[in-house]
Structures are given as C-alpha cells and as structure tokens.
Short mmCIF file of C-alpha atoms and ligand atoms in Angstrom, two decimals:
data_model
loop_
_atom_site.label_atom_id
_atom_site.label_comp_id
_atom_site.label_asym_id
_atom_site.label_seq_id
_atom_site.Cartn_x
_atom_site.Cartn_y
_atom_site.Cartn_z
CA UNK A 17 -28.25 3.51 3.28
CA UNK A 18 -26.57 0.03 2.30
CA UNK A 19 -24.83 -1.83 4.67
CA UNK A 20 -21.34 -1.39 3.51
CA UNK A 21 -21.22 2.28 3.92
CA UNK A 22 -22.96 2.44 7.53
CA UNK A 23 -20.96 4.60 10.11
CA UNK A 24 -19.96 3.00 13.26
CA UNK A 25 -21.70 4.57 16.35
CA UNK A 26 -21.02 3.92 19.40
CA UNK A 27 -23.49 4.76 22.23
CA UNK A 28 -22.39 4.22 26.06
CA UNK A 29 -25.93 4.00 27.94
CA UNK A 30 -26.94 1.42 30.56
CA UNK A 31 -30.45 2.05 30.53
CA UNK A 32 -32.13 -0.98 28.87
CA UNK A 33 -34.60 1.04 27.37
CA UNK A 34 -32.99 3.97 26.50
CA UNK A 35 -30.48 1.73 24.39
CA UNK A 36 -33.54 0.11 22.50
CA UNK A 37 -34.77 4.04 21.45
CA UNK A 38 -31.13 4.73 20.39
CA UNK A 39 -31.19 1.73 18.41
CA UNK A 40 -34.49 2.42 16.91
CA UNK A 41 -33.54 6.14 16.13
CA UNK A 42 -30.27 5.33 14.97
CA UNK A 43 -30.76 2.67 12.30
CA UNK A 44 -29.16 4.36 9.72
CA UNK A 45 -25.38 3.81 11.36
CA UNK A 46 -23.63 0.25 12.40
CA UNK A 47 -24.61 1.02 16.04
CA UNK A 48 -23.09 -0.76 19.28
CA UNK A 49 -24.35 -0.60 22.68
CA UNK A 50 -21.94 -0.79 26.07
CA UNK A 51 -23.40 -0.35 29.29
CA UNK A 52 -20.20 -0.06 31.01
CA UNK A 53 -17.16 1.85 31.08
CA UNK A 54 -15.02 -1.22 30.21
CA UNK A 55 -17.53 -2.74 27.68
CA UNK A 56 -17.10 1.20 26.15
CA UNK A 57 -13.17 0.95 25.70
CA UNK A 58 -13.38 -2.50 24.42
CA UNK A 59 -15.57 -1.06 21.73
CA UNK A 60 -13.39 2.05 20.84
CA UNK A 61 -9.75 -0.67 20.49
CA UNK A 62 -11.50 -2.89 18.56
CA UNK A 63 -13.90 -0.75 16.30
CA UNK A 64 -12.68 2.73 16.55
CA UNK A 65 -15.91 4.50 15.88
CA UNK A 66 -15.53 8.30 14.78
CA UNK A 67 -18.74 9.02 16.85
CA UNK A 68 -19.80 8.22 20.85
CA UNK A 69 -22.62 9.38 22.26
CA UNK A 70 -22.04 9.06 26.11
CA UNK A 71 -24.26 9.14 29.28
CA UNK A 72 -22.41 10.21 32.36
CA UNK A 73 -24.21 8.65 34.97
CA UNK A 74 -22.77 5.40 34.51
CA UNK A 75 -22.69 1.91 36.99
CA UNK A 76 -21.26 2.43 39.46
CA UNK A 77 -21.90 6.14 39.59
CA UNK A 78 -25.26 6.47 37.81
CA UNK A 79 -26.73 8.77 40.06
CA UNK A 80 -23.12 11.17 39.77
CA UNK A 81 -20.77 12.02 36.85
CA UNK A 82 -17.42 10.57 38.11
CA UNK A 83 -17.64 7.00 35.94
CA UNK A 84 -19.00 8.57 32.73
CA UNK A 85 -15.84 11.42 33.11
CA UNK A 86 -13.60 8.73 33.59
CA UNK A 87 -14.88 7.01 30.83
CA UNK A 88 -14.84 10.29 28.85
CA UNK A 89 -10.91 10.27 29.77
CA UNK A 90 -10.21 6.79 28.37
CA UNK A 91 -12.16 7.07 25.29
CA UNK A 92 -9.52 10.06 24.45
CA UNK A 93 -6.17 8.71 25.55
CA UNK A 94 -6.93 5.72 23.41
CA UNK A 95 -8.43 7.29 20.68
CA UNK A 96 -8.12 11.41 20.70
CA UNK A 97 -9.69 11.86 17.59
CA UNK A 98 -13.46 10.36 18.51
CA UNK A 99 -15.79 13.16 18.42
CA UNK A 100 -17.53 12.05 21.91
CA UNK A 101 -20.87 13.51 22.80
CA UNK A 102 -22.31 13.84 26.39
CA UNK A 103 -25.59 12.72 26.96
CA UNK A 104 -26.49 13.95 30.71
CA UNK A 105 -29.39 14.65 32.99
CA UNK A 106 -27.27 15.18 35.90
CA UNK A 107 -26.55 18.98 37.03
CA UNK A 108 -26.31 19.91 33.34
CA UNK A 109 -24.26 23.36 33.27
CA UNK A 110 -21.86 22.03 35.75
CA UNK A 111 -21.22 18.51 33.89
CA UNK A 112 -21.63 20.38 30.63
CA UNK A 113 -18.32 22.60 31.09
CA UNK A 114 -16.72 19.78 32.91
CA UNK A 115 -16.99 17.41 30.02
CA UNK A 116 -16.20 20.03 27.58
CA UNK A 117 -12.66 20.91 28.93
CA UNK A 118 -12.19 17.34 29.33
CA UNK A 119 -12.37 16.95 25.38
CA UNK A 120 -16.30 16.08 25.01
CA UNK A 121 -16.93 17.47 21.18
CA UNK A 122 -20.92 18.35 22.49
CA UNK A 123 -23.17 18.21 24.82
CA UNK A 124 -27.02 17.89 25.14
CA UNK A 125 -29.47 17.05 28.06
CA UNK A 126 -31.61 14.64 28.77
CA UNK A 127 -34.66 13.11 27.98
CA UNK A 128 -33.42 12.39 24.26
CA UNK A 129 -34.76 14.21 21.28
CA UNK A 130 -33.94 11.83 18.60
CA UNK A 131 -33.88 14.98 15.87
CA UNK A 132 -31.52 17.29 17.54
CA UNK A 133 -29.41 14.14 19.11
CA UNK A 134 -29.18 12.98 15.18
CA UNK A 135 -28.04 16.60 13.75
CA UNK A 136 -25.64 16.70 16.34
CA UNK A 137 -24.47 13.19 15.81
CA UNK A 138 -24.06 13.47 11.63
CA UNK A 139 -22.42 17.21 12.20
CA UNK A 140 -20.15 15.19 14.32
CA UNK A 141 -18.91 13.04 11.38
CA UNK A 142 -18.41 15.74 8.79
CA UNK A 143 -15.92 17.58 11.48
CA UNK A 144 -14.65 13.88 11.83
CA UNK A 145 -14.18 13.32 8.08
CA UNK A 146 -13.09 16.63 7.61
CA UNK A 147 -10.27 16.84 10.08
CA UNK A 148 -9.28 12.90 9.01
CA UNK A 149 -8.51 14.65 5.03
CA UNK A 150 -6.51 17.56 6.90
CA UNK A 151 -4.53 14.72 8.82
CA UNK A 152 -3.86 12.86 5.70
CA UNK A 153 -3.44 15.99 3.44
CA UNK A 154 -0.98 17.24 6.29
CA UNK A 155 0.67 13.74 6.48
CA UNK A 156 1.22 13.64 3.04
CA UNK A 157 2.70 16.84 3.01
CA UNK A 158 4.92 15.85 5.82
CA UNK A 159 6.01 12.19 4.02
CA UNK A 160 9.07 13.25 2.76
CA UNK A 161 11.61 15.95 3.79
CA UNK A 162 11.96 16.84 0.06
CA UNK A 163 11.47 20.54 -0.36
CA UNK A 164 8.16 20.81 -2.34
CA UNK A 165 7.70 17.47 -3.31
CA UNK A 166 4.33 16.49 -2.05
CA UNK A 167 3.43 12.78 -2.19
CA UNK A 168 1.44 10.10 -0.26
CA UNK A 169 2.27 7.76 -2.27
CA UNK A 170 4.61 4.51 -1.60
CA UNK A 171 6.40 4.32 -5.43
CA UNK A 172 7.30 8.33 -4.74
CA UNK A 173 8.25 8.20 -1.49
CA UNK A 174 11.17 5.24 -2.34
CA UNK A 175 11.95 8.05 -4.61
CA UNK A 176 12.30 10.50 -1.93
CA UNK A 177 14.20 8.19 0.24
CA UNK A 178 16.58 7.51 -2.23
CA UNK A 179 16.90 11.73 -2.96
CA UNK A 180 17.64 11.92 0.59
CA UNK A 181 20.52 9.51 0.63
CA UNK A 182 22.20 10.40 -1.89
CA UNK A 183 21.64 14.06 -1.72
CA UNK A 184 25.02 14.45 0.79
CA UNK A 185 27.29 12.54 -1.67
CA UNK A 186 29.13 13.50 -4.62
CA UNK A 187 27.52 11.06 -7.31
CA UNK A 188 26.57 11.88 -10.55
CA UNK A 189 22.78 11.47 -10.28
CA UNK A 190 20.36 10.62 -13.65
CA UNK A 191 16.57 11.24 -12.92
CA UNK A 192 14.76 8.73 -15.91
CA UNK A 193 10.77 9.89 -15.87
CA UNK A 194 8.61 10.98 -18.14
CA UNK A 195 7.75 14.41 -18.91
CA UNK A 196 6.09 16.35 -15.96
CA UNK A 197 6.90 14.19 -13.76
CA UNK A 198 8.87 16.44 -11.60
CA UNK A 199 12.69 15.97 -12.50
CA UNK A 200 13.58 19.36 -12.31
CA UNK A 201 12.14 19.72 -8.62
CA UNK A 202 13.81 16.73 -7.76
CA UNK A 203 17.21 17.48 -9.03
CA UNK A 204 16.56 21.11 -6.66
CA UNK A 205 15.92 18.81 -3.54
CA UNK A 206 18.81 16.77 -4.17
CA UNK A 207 20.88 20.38 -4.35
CA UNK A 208 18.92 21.44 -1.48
CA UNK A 209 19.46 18.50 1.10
CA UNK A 210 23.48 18.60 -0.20
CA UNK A 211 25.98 21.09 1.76
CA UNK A 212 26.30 22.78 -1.52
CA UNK A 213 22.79 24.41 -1.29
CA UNK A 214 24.15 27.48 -0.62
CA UNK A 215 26.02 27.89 -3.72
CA UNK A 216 24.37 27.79 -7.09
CA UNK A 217 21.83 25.66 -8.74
CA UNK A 218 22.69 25.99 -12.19
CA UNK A 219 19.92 24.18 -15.12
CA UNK A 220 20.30 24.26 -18.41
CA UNK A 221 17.77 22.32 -20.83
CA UNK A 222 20.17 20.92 -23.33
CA UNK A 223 17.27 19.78 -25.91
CA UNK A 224 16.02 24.01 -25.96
CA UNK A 225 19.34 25.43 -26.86
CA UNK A 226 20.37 25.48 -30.70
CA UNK A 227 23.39 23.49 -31.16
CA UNK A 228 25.90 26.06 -32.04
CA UNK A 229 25.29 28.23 -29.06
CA UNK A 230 24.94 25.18 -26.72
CA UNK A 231 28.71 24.69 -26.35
CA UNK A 232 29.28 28.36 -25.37
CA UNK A 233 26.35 27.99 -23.07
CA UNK A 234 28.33 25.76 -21.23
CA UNK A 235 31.89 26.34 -21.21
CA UNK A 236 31.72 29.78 -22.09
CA UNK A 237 34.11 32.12 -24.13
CA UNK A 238 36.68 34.33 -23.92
CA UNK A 239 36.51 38.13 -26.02
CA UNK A 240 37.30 37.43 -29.22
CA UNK A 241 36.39 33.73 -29.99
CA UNK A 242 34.52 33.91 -32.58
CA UNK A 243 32.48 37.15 -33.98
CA UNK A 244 29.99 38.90 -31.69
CA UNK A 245 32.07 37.54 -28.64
CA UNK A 246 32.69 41.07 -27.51
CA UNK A 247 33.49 40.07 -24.13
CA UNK A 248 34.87 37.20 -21.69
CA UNK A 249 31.73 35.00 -20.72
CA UNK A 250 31.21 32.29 -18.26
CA UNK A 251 29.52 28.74 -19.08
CA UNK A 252 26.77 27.34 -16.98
CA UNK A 253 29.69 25.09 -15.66
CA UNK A 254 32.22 27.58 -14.33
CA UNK A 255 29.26 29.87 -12.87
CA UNK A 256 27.80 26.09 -10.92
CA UNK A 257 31.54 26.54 -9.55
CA UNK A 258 30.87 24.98 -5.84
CA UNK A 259 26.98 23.90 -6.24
CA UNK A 260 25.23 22.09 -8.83
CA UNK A 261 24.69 21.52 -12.45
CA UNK A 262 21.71 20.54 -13.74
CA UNK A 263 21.83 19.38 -17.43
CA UNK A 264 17.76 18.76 -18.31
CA UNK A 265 17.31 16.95 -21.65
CA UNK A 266 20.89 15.34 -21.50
CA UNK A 267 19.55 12.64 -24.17
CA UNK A 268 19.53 15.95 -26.85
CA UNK A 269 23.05 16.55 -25.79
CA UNK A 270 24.59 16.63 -29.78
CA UNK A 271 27.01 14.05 -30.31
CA UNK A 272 30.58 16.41 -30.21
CA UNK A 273 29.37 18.16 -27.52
CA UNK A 274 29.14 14.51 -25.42
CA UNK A 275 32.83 14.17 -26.35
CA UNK A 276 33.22 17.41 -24.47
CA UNK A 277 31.34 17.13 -21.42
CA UNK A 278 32.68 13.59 -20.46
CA UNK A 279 36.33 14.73 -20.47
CA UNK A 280 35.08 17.66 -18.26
CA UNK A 281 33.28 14.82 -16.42
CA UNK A 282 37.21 12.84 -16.10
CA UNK A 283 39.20 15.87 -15.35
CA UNK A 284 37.00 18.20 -13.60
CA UNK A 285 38.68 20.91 -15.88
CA UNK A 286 36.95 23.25 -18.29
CA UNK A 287 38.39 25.27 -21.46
CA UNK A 288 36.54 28.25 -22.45
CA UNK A 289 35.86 28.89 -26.15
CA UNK A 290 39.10 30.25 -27.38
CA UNK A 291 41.05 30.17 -24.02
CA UNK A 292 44.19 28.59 -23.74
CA UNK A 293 44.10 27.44 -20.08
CA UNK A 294 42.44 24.39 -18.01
CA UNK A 295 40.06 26.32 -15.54
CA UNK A 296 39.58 23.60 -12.98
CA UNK A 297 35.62 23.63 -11.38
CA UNK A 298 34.10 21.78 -8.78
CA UNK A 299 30.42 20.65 -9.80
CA UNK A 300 28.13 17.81 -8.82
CA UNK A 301 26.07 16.67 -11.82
CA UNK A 302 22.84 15.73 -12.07
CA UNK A 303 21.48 14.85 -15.42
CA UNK A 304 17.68 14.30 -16.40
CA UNK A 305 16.03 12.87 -19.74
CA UNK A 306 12.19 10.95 -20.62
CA UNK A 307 14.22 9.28 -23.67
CA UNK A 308 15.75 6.06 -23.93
CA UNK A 309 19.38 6.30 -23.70
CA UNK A 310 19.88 2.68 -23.84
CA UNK A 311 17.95 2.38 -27.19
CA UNK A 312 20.08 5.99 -27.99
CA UNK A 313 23.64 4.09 -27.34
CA UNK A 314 22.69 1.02 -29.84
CA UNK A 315 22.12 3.46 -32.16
CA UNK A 316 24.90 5.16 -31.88
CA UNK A 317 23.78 9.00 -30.79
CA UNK A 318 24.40 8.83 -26.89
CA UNK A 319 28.10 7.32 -25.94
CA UNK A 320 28.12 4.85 -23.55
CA UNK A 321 31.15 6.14 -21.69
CA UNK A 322 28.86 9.34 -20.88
CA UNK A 323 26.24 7.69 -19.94
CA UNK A 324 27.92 5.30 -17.28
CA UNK A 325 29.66 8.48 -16.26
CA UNK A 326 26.34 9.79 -15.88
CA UNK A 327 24.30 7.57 -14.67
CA UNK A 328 26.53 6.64 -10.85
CA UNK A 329 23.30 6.66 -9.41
CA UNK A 330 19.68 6.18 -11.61
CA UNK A 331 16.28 7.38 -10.42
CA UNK A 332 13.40 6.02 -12.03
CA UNK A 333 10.42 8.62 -11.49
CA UNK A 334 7.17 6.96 -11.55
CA UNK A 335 4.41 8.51 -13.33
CA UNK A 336 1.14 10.11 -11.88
CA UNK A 337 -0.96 7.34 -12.90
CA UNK A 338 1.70 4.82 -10.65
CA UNK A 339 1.42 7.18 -7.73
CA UNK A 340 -1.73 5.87 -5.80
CA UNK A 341 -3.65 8.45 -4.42
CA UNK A 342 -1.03 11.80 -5.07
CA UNK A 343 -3.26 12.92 -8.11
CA UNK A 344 -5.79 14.03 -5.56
CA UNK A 345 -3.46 14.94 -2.96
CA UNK A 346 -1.59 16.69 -5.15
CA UNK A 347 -4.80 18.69 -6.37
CA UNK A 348 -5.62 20.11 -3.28
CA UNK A 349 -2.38 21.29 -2.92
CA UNK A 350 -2.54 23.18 -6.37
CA UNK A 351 -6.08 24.57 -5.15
CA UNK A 352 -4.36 25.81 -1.99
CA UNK A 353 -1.84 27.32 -4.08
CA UNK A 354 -3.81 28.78 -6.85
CA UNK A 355 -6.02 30.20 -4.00
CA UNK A 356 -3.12 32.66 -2.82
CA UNK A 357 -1.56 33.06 -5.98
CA UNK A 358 -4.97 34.15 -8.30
CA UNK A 359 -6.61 35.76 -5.11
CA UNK A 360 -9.44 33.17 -5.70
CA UNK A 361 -11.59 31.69 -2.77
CA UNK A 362 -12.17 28.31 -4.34
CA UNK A 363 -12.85 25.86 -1.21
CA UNK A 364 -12.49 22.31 -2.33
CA UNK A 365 -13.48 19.99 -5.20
CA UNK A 366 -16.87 18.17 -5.61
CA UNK A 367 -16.92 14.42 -5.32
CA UNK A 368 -17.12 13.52 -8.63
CA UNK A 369 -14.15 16.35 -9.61
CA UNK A 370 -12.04 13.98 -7.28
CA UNK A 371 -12.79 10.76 -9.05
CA UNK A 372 -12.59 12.46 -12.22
CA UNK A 373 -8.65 13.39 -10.85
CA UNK A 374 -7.88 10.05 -9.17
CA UNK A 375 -9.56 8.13 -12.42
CA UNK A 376 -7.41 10.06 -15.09
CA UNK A 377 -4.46 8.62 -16.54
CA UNK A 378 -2.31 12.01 -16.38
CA UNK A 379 -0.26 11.21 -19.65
CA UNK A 380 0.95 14.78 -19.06
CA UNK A 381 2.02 14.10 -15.26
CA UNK A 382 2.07 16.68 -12.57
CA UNK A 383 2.66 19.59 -15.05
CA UNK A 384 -0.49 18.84 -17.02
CA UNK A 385 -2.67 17.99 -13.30
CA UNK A 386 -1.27 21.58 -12.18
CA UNK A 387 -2.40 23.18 -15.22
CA UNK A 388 -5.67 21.93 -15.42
CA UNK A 389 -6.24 22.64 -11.10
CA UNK A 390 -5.03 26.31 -12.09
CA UNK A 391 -7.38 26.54 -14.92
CA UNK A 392 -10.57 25.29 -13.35
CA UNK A 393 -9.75 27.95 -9.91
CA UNK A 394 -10.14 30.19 -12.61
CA UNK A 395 -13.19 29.48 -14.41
CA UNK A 396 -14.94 27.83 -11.33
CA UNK A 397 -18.35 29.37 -10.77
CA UNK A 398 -19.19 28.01 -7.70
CA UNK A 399 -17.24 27.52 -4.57
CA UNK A 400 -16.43 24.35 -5.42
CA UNK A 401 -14.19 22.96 -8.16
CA UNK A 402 -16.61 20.94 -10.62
CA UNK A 403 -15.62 17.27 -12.94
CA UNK A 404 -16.57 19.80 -16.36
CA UNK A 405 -14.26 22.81 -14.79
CA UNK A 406 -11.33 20.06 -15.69
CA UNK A 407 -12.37 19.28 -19.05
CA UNK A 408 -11.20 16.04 -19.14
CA UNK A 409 -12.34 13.54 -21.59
CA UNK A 410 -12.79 10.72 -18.85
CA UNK A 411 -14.61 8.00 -20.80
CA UNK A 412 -16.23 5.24 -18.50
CA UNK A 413 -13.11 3.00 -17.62
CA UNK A 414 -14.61 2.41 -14.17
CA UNK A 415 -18.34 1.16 -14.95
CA UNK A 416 -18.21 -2.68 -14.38
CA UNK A 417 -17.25 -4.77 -16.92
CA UNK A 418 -17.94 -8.12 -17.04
CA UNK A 419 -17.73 -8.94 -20.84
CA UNK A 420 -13.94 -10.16 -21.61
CA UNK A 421 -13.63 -8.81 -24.86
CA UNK A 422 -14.21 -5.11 -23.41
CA UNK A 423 -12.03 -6.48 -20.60
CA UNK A 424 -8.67 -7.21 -22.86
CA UNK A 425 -9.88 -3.75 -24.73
CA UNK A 426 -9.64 -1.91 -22.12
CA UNK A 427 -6.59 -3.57 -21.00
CA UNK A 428 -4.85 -2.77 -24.43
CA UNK A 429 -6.19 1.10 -24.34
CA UNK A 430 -4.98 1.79 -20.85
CA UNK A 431 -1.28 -0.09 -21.76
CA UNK A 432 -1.20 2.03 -24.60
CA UNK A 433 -1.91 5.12 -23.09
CA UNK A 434 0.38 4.82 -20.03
CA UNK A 435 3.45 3.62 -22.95
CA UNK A 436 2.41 6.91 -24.98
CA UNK A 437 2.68 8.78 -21.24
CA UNK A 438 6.18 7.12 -20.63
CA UNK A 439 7.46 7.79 -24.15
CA UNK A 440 6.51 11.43 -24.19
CA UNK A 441 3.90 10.83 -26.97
CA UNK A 442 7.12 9.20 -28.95
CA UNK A 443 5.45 6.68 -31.67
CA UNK A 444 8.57 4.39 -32.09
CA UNK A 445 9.60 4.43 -28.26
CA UNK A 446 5.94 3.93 -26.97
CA UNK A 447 5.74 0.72 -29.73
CA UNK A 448 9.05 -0.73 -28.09
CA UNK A 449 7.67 -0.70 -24.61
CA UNK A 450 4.73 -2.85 -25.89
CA UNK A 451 6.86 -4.47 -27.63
CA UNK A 452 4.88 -4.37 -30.57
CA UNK A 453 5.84 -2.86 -34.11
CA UNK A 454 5.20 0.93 -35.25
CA UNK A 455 2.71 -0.37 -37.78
CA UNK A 456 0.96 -2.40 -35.56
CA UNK A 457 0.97 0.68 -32.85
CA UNK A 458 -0.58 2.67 -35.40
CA UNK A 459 -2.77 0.50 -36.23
CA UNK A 460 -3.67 0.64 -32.10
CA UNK A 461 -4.24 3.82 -32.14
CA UNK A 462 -6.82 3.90 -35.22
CA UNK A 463 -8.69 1.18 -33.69
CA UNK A 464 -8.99 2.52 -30.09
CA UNK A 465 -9.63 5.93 -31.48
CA UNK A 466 -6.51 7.15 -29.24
CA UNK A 467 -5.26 10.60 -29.52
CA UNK A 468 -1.77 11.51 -30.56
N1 ATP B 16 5.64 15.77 -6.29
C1 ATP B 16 5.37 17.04 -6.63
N2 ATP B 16 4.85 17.88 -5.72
C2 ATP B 16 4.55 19.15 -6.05
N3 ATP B 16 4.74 19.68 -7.25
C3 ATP B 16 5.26 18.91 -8.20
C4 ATP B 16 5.61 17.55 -7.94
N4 ATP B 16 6.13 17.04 -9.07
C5 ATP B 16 6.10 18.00 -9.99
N5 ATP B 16 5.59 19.14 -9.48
C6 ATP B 16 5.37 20.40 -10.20
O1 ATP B 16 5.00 20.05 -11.53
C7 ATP B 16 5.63 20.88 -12.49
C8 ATP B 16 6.51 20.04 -13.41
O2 ATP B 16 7.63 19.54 -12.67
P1 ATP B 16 9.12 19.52 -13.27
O3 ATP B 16 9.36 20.71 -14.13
O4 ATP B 16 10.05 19.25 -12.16
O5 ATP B 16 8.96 18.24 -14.18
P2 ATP B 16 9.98 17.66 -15.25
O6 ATP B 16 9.90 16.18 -15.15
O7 ATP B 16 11.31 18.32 -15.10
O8 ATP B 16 9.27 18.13 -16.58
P3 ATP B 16 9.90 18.24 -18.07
O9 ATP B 16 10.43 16.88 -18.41
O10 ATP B 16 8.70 18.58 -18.88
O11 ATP B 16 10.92 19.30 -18.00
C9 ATP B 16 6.41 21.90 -11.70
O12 ATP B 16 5.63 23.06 -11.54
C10 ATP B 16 6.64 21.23 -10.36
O13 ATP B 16 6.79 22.14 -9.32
#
C-alpha cells in the first residue's frame, strides 16, 4: 500500500508496549497513538479518522471503564460517524453491552489477536465508506428542492436556485441547454414550485409537429374551419388556461406562426381557427430550445421581438460533462430506478464502470447516461454493473501525458466533442463555437477520427 492512499487509524491505548504491537500490526494504515482521553479528541478534530480502536481502562481509570466510556462519549459528539472499536479486558460482557449502547461499532477482548483485531478493523472501513456514499448519494439527492432533479453538482445547483426563484413569478422563462440535458424536467419544477401546479402542465414540442397542423395545435379550431374540423377543438393554449405552457423546440417555431404567438404573448388573448372572438387565457410561458436563436435572429428565421418576449428570464443548462461528479451520482440513481422498474437486483457498479461514467464526455447528456444505466441493468450478468455492460468507446484520455503535441490533441478532440455536444451534433453551429470554419471543422473531424 503507497503512502498516499493509507487510512487514518487511530488507536487510544496507554500501554507503551501494547502501542508498539499495534503499530507493528498495523503498518498498512497512517496510524496515531494517544494515551489519553484528551490526546484522543485532539486526534479525532484534527484528523478525523473513520476508524478508533479504543481501550477502556484508560489513566486515570485504567483499572475501571469510566475514562475510556467517557472517552467513547466524546469521540461521538464530535465526530458520530467514527466507527469506534472497544478494546477491553475489564469485565468484558458488562463493558461490552455498555459500550455498545453507547455507540461503540464492536467490541473484542483482550490480549490482542492482531488477525481478528485487523478483520474487524478493515470491515470497519467498508461500513465507513459505504455509509459516507449513502450520505453523499442522499445529500445529493437532497441539494435542491427541485422535484426529480438530482444533482451534486455546483454549475446545476445555481440552476436549481435560480428555478426556485423564479418559479413563484410570472416571467416568461427560456431554458438554453443542449439536448438531454433535462429542460423538460426543469420547465415541470418550475410549474411545480409555482401556485399554478395544480392546474395544467401543458408541452408541446414545436420542432415534432408538421407545420400545418402546428397552428391548430395551439390555438385550436372551431367546427367547420377548414375540412375534417368536424368539431370545436381546444389549442394547447386555451387547455394551459390557469397553469403552464411549455413550448419545447421554440427555435422550430415556423416563421408566421412566431407572428402569432407573440401577439398572444402582448394581449394574453387567443383566436381559434375560424372563430370570430378574442378568448382571453391566462398562461405562464416557458420556452426551451439547444439552437442558437441569436445566430437564428441575424438570419432572419427567429424575430427578435419574440425572443425578448421570451426570453424575461434565460437559463443556461450546463451539460453532463460541466456537472462535476452528477454523471455518477446520477447513475446510481438510474440503477436504483431501473432496479424497481425492470424487477432487476443489480447492486452497484464496479470501480472501473464508475470511472468509465465520470470519464465520459456524455455528448448525449442525461438522456443518453439513463439509457445506457437502463441497458446495462439489463444485460448485467453479475451483480454488479461492469465498464463493457456500458459499451462505451472510452479511449485513454486519462493515461498521463506528458508529450505536448498529444497534449494540444487532446485538447482540440475534447473542445470539439463538448461543441458537437452543445450544438446537438449541428456541423455549422458546433464550427461557430470554435470559432473555426465548417471546412476546417470537417477537416477536425477527419483528422481526429471523430464520429458524427
Ligand atoms: N438532473 C436530473 N436528474 C434526474 N433525471 C434527469 C435529470 N436531468 C434529466 N433527467 C432525465 O433525463 C431525461 C431527459 O431529460 P429531459 O427530457 O428533461 O431533457 P431535454 O433537455 O428536454 O431533452 P430534449 O432536448 O432532447 O427534449 C429524462 O428522462 C429526465 O427525467
């Protein structure tokens, strides 16, 4: 074992030559020796070790219990999730269940037998290391009051913060992310945290319509409008009537169409196809879209009026690959889920599975990482999820390098892939984030080998 990945272990003895066989049979961990009560607690504020082995006969007391309780107590109240062990000669059964309702995590009598003291001591730290991933999964979980949204991550949670304030209001909200990223879910939490979650949520993907049914899609007709309308039907607007609309895609929103919505947008008034009146409807409107619309306005097919009308409030979604540490959080979650959903027993994910899923880029975001968990709880063999049950093409980004060339290469493949992520696999909008030309992307691509 290498220095760097020793284990803190702390071990409370005051026998001079019991603390030289501890250190002798412990060499594998970063051990520390107190003697004392006091000499104990300074160890566990400064060094917080997951593991204490601890004799109760203690000075002044070594001949009773009471100091190595007390210390027992301490340890606890300053740090309740050390897995201490009591090392005793004294009255064992007694001192055994004393030390055991106190919080002790074992127990084991004296004279020391350095194997079963050492089982006991590493069992210790896989409970420890165990129950620390719970606390962090569960943390995680807890980190933002978003319905569903699970994230650990800081980038994420500004997102969530900013969901939650604006949730209450009125403003027209734009979510800007790339695909997968979870617009959808968080244009549902900001209708969920709003007191118009218990009217509808109403989406409707404006890019997976066809154009000539996309404007009765949304204001509706009345019988007779046009042929095949045999009778009166509402838009997605009018039925959002009190809760919220949710127009997905709003970049493929065809150019008339635009006209339309934005004076519904000014007046708060819709006509039906072929109606005659103004039907007024209250909706809040929150709009999502992976394109451009900037780039979309200078070339004329999104009008700027909309889009400031749109945009009162703009939430930039980060993608997976920006999100330290949620890929992995995230996959345990999916497992979890998966589990209950596929009636599959899957317990967790092998090491490497885990660096395979914190080391990918995730051009397909959270989508694509909860497609591939679902997939792999299904063809899993073992009990535990397996780097090849992902089929990822991971190539080795993380081996050292130390020759600049491959440096700057790896520099320009990783750019390239997380533009290609951000653009939705668009050529011409990936090339503008790099700012580089479509022939020179291309030209990228070949060299790097890069998929499309
Ligand atoms: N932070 C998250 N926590 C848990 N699940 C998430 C999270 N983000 C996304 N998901 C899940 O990932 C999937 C994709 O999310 P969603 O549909 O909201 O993304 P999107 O950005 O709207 O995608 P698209 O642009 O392709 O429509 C959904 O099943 C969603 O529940």
């Amino acid at each position: 074992m290498s220095d760097t990945i020793k284990r803190k272990l702390l071990v409370v003895e005051d026998d001079p030559g019991l603390q030289r066989q501890y250190k002798w049979n412990f060499e594998d961990y970063d051990i520390e020796i107190a003697g004392t009560r006091e000499e104990a607690l300074d160890i566990v504020r400064r060094d917080k070790p997951a593991v204490v082995t601890l004799d109760l006969g203690l000075p002044p007391d070594e001949d009773g219990i009471s100091e190595g309780l007390a210390c027992l107590e301490q340890i606890l109240a300053e740090a309740p999730h050390t897995k201490v062990i009591i090392a005793s000669g004294h009255g064992a059964r007694e001192s055994a269940l004393q030390s055991i309702s106190l919080g002790a995590y074992d127990f084991y009598q004296k004279p020391v037998d350095p194997d079963e003291l050492g089982l006991i001591v590493e069992r210790a730290y896989r409970l420890s290391d165990l129950e620390e991933e719970n606390r962090r999964l569960a943390a995680g979980q807890q980190s933002s009051r978003l319905n569903n949204v699970i994230t650990a991550s800081e980038s994420m949670n500004k997102v969530c913060n900013i969901v939650e304030r604006v949730a209450p209001t009125n403003v027209t909200v734009m979510l800007l992310g790339a695909s997968g990223t979870g617009k959808e879910l968080l244009a549902r939490a900001l209708h969920d945290l709003s007191d118009r979650k218990e009217k509808p949520f109403v989406a409707i993907n404006c890019a997976a319509i066809p154009e000539n049914l996309l404007e009765s899609e949304l204001f509706g007709y009345e019988k007779g409008a046009f042929t095949g309308a045999v009778k009166q039907t509402l838009g997605k607007i009018e039925v959002a009537h009190g809760g919220t609309l949710f127009l997905d895609e709003i970049g493929d929103l065809p150019f008339p169409l635009q006209v339309k919505l934005l004076r519904f947008l000014q007046e708060r008034v819709i006509e039906r196809i072929g109606g005659r009146k103004e039907i007024p409807v209250d909706v809040r409107v929150v709009c999502a879209t992976h394109q451009d619309l900037e780039s979309h306005i200078a070339e004329n097919l999104f009008r700027e009026d909309l889009f400031y009308r749109l945009s009162e409030i703009v939430i930039n979604i980060p993608p997976l690959v920006e999100r330290e540490g949620d890929a992995a959080l995230l996959a345990h979650n999916f497992l979890n889920k998966f589990n209950k959903e596929l009636k599959r027993n899957v317990k967790s994910f092998t090491k490497e599975a885990i660096s395979v899923i914190s080391g990918y880029n995730w051009p397909g975001n959270v989508r694509e990482l909860e497609n591939r968990i679902k997939r792999a709880v299904i063809m899993c063999e073992g009990n535990k999820i397996e780097a090849s049950d992902l089929e990822l093409a991971v190539d080795e980004m993380e081996e050292e390098l130390l020759n600049l060339k491959q440096i700057r290469e790896m520099a320009d493949m990783k750019a390239i892939r997380k533009a290609l992520a951000n653009a939705n696999g668009n050529v011409s909008h990936a090339a503008k984030l790099l700012g580089v030309s479509r022939p020179t992307f291309y030209g990228l691509i070949k060299q790097y080998n890069i998929n499309l």
